[in-house]
Amino acid sequence: MKMLMLMLLLLSINFMFMKHPLSMGFILLMQTILSSLTCSLNLSSYFTSYILFLIFIGGMLILFMYMSSIASNEKFFFSMKLMLLNMLIVIIMMMLNNMDFNSQNMIMLINYYNEHYNYFMNKLYTFPSGNITLMMIIYLLFTLIIVSNIIKLKNLPLRSN
């Protein structure tokens, strides 16, 4: 768990120094995978992390499509500063991993959250908020059908030159 969080921190720091959009997308993909792993370890149900992962991957595919059409011929440049920064952070992470932290409070917090997790998920689909959730699902489906019909009528993508 601690290593996952430290790897997320390392990827976040690397994201700030990236200049190429495809390398930024790769780091975002790795952060998505690590975030869903962290979420699945903390919750008693893997369903939330699985749905979160699928939503992020769908968005990432759209971003990859746009960025590969915009920046198709740009070259990757190797940054020595970024490599040294990564090595320094990995060494610090290894040193911190050997230290023993008091994680009893964290374990108690995770257990408390897992006990009340099902209650929070049930609140999402009960009477007052269930109608809003259902309306959002119907709205998204309706929007998807309209956009696909517009594309089908014109026989070209929405964004064309």
mmCIF file of C-alpha atoms in Angstrom:
data_model
loop_
_atom_site.group_PDB
_atom_site.id
_atom_site.type_symbol
_atom_site.label_atom_id
_atom_site.label_comp_id
_atom_site.label_asym_id
_atom_site.label_seq_id
_atom_site.Cartn_x
_atom_site.Cartn_y
_atom_site.Cartn_z
ATOM 1 C CA MET A 1 0.000 0.000 0.000
ATOM 2 C CA LYS A 2 2.766 2.384 0.935
ATOM 3 C CA MET A 3 4.706 1.547 -2.220
ATOM 4 C CA LEU A 4 1.634 2.185 -4.379
ATOM 5 C CA MET A 5 1.209 5.622 -2.850
ATOM 6 C CA LEU A 6 4.889 6.423 -3.311
ATOM 7 C CA MET A 7 4.752 5.290 -6.931
ATOM 8 C CA LEU A 8 1.732 7.550 -7.460
ATOM 9 C CA LEU A 9 3.754 10.413 -5.996
ATOM 10 C CA LEU A 10 6.683 9.621 -8.294
ATOM 11 C CA LEU A 11 4.428 9.564 -11.347
ATOM 12 C CA SER A 12 2.840 12.869 -10.328
ATOM 13 C CA ILE A 13 6.251 14.486 -10.042
ATOM 14 C CA ASN A 14 7.284 13.058 -13.424
ATOM 15 C CA PHE A 15 4.089 14.352 -15.018
ATOM 16 C CA MET A 16 5.091 17.940 -14.260
ATOM 17 C CA PHE A 17 8.321 17.579 -16.232
ATOM 18 C CA MET A 18 6.931 15.844 -19.325
ATOM 19 C CA LYS A 19 6.646 17.844 -22.523
ATOM 20 C CA HIS A 20 5.394 15.313 -25.060
ATOM 21 C CA PRO A 21 1.636 14.635 -24.979
ATOM 22 C CA LEU A 22 1.990 10.882 -25.543
ATOM 23 C CA SER A 23 4.399 10.489 -22.632
ATOM 24 C CA MET A 24 1.972 12.486 -20.499
ATOM 25 C CA GLY A 25 -0.775 10.102 -21.578
ATOM 26 C CA PHE A 26 1.350 7.104 -20.616
ATOM 27 C CA ILE A 27 1.975 8.537 -17.152
ATOM 28 C CA LEU A 28 -1.738 9.255 -16.812
ATOM 29 C CA LEU A 29 -2.470 5.644 -17.778
ATOM 30 C CA MET A 30 -0.035 4.357 -15.146
ATOM 31 C CA GLN A 31 -1.606 6.639 -12.543
ATOM 32 C CA THR A 32 -5.024 5.273 -13.479
ATOM 33 C CA ILE A 33 -3.881 1.700 -12.962
ATOM 34 C CA LEU A 34 -2.217 2.500 -9.641
ATOM 35 C CA SER A 35 -5.209 4.531 -8.446
ATOM 36 C CA SER A 36 -7.618 1.711 -9.203
ATOM 37 C CA LEU A 37 -5.310 -0.755 -7.428
ATOM 38 C CA THR A 38 -5.177 1.517 -4.383
ATOM 39 C CA CYS A 39 -8.949 1.928 -4.440
ATOM 40 C CA SER A 40 -9.508 -1.826 -4.680
ATOM 41 C CA LEU A 41 -7.169 -2.490 -1.761
ATOM 42 C CA ASN A 42 -8.945 0.030 0.457
ATOM 43 C CA LEU A 43 -12.532 -0.966 -0.306
ATOM 44 C CA SER A 44 -14.284 -4.229 0.386
ATOM 45 C CA SER A 45 -15.785 -4.256 -3.116
ATOM 46 C CA TYR A 46 -13.711 -4.247 -6.298
ATOM 47 C CA PHE A 47 -16.656 -2.981 -8.325
ATOM 48 C CA THR A 48 -15.964 0.713 -7.703
ATOM 49 C CA SER A 49 -12.327 0.482 -8.724
ATOM 50 C CA TYR A 50 -13.229 -1.558 -11.806
ATOM 51 C CA ILE A 51 -15.809 0.994 -12.993
ATOM 52 C CA LEU A 52 -13.388 3.851 -12.235
ATOM 53 C CA PHE A 53 -10.702 2.101 -14.282
ATOM 54 C CA LEU A 54 -13.049 1.566 -17.237
ATOM 55 C CA ILE A 55 -14.151 5.215 -17.208
ATOM 56 C CA PHE A 56 -10.560 6.463 -17.088
ATOM 57 C CA ILE A 57 -9.464 4.111 -19.869
ATOM 58 C CA GLY A 58 -12.339 5.304 -22.070
ATOM 59 C CA GLY A 59 -11.274 8.901 -21.566
ATOM 60 C CA MET A 60 -7.644 7.986 -22.154
ATOM 61 C CA LEU A 61 -8.494 6.359 -25.493
ATOM 62 C CA ILE A 62 -10.183 9.563 -26.650
ATOM 63 C CA LEU A 63 -7.222 11.666 -25.482
ATOM 64 C CA PHE A 64 -4.792 9.303 -27.211
ATOM 65 C CA MET A 65 -6.722 9.590 -30.455
ATOM 66 C CA TYR A 66 -6.647 13.399 -30.370
ATOM 67 C CA MET A 67 -3.023 13.675 -29.291
ATOM 68 C CA SER A 68 -1.732 11.142 -31.801
ATOM 69 C CA SER A 69 -3.364 13.117 -34.608
ATOM 70 C CA ILE A 70 -1.987 16.438 -33.332
ATOM 71 C CA ALA A 71 1.530 15.414 -32.302
ATOM 72 C CA SER A 72 2.202 12.499 -34.610
ATOM 73 C CA ASN A 73 5.741 13.361 -35.715
ATOM 74 C CA GLU A 74 7.211 14.956 -32.607
ATOM 75 C CA LYS A 75 10.319 13.315 -31.237
ATOM 76 C CA PHE A 76 10.899 12.184 -27.687
ATOM 77 C CA PHE A 77 13.855 13.759 -25.947
ATOM 78 C CA PHE A 78 15.656 12.061 -23.089
ATOM 79 C CA SER A 79 16.082 14.319 -20.066
ATOM 80 C CA MET A 80 19.052 13.573 -17.828
ATOM 81 C CA LYS A 81 17.673 15.830 -15.084
ATOM 82 C CA LEU A 82 14.456 13.822 -14.974
ATOM 83 C CA MET A 83 16.421 10.578 -14.812
ATOM 84 C CA LEU A 84 18.500 11.858 -11.886
ATOM 85 C CA LEU A 85 15.373 13.108 -10.127
ATOM 86 C CA ASN A 86 13.742 9.704 -10.559
ATOM 87 C CA MET A 87 16.788 7.910 -9.194
ATOM 88 C CA LEU A 88 16.893 10.227 -6.180
ATOM 89 C CA ILE A 89 13.208 9.705 -5.441
ATOM 90 C CA VAL A 90 13.538 5.916 -5.803
ATOM 91 C CA ILE A 91 16.455 5.903 -3.353
ATOM 92 C CA ILE A 92 14.430 7.965 -0.873
ATOM 93 C CA MET A 93 11.473 5.610 -1.330
ATOM 94 C CA MET A 94 13.669 2.601 -0.613
ATOM 95 C CA MET A 95 15.017 4.255 2.531
ATOM 96 C CA LEU A 96 11.507 5.146 3.691
ATOM 97 C CA ASN A 97 10.299 1.628 2.990
ATOM 98 C CA ASN A 98 12.782 0.245 5.503
ATOM 99 C CA MET A 99 11.489 2.522 8.264
ATOM 100 C CA ASP A 100 8.669 1.204 10.411
ATOM 101 C CA PHE A 101 5.731 3.580 10.584
ATOM 102 C CA ASN A 102 2.846 3.235 12.999
ATOM 103 C CA SER A 103 0.061 2.171 10.665
ATOM 104 C CA GLN A 104 -2.437 0.982 13.273
ATOM 105 C CA ASN A 105 -4.568 4.119 12.885
ATOM 106 C CA MET A 106 -4.632 3.692 9.113
ATOM 107 C CA ILE A 107 -5.794 0.074 9.417
ATOM 108 C CA MET A 108 -8.553 1.084 11.848
ATOM 109 C CA LEU A 109 -9.683 3.837 9.470
ATOM 110 C CA ILE A 110 -9.808 1.426 6.519
ATOM 111 C CA ASN A 111 -11.811 -1.107 8.549
ATOM 112 C CA TYR A 112 -14.268 1.595 9.644
ATOM 113 C CA TYR A 113 -14.692 2.742 6.057
ATOM 114 C CA ASN A 114 -15.238 -0.813 4.808
ATOM 115 C CA GLU A 115 -18.010 -1.366 7.365
ATOM 116 C CA HIS A 116 -19.907 1.722 6.229
ATOM 117 C CA TYR A 117 -19.119 1.441 2.514
ATOM 118 C CA ASN A 118 -22.222 -0.565 1.625
ATOM 119 C CA TYR A 119 -24.416 2.011 3.375
ATOM 120 C CA PHE A 120 -22.942 4.810 1.249
ATOM 121 C CA MET A 121 -23.405 2.832 -1.974
ATOM 122 C CA ASN A 122 -27.024 2.096 -1.093
ATOM 123 C CA LYS A 123 -27.671 5.814 -0.553
ATOM 124 C CA LEU A 124 -26.701 6.410 -4.167
ATOM 125 C CA TYR A 125 -29.578 4.287 -5.462
ATOM 126 C CA THR A 126 -32.317 4.964 -2.895
ATOM 127 C CA PHE A 127 -35.316 7.258 -3.422
ATOM 128 C CA PRO A 128 -34.096 10.874 -3.376
ATOM 129 C CA SER A 129 -30.800 10.471 -5.180
ATOM 130 C CA GLY A 130 -31.762 7.384 -7.171
ATOM 131 C CA ASN A 131 -33.970 9.456 -9.448
ATOM 132 C CA ILE A 132 -31.119 11.848 -10.191
ATOM 133 C CA THR A 133 -28.781 8.946 -10.950
ATOM 134 C CA LEU A 134 -31.343 7.396 -13.280
ATOM 135 C CA MET A 135 -31.903 10.737 -15.035
ATOM 136 C CA MET A 136 -28.153 11.141 -15.552
ATOM 137 C CA ILE A 137 -27.920 7.657 -17.080
ATOM 138 C CA ILE A 138 -30.854 8.364 -19.419
ATOM 139 C CA TYR A 139 -29.378 11.757 -20.380
ATOM 140 C CA LEU A 140 -26.010 10.207 -21.248
ATOM 141 C CA LEU A 141 -27.674 7.481 -23.303
ATOM 142 C CA PHE A 142 -29.824 10.057 -25.107
ATOM 143 C CA THR A 143 -26.750 12.204 -25.859
ATOM 144 C CA LEU A 144 -24.866 9.179 -27.180
ATOM 145 C CA ILE A 145 -27.723 8.301 -29.527
ATOM 146 C CA ILE A 146 -28.001 11.892 -30.811
ATOM 147 C CA VAL A 147 -24.261 12.216 -31.469
ATOM 148 C CA SER A 148 -24.118 8.877 -33.264
ATOM 149 C CA ASN A 149 -27.091 9.910 -35.442
ATOM 150 C CA ILE A 150 -25.415 13.231 -36.322
ATOM 151 C CA ILE A 151 -22.269 11.385 -37.336
ATOM 152 C CA LYS A 152 -24.275 8.857 -39.332
ATOM 153 C CA LEU A 153 -26.199 11.574 -41.238
ATOM 154 C CA LYS A 154 -23.129 13.547 -42.291
ATOM 155 C CA ASN A 155 -20.892 10.479 -42.866
ATOM 156 C CA LEU A 156 -17.905 12.276 -41.363
ATOM 157 C CA PRO A 157 -16.468 12.851 -37.903
ATOM 158 C CA LEU A 158 -17.648 15.734 -35.731
ATOM 159 C CA ARG A 159 -14.264 17.456 -35.975
ATOM 160 C CA SER A 160 -13.066 17.639 -39.568
ATOM 161 C CA ASN A 161 -10.720 19.959 -41.450
#
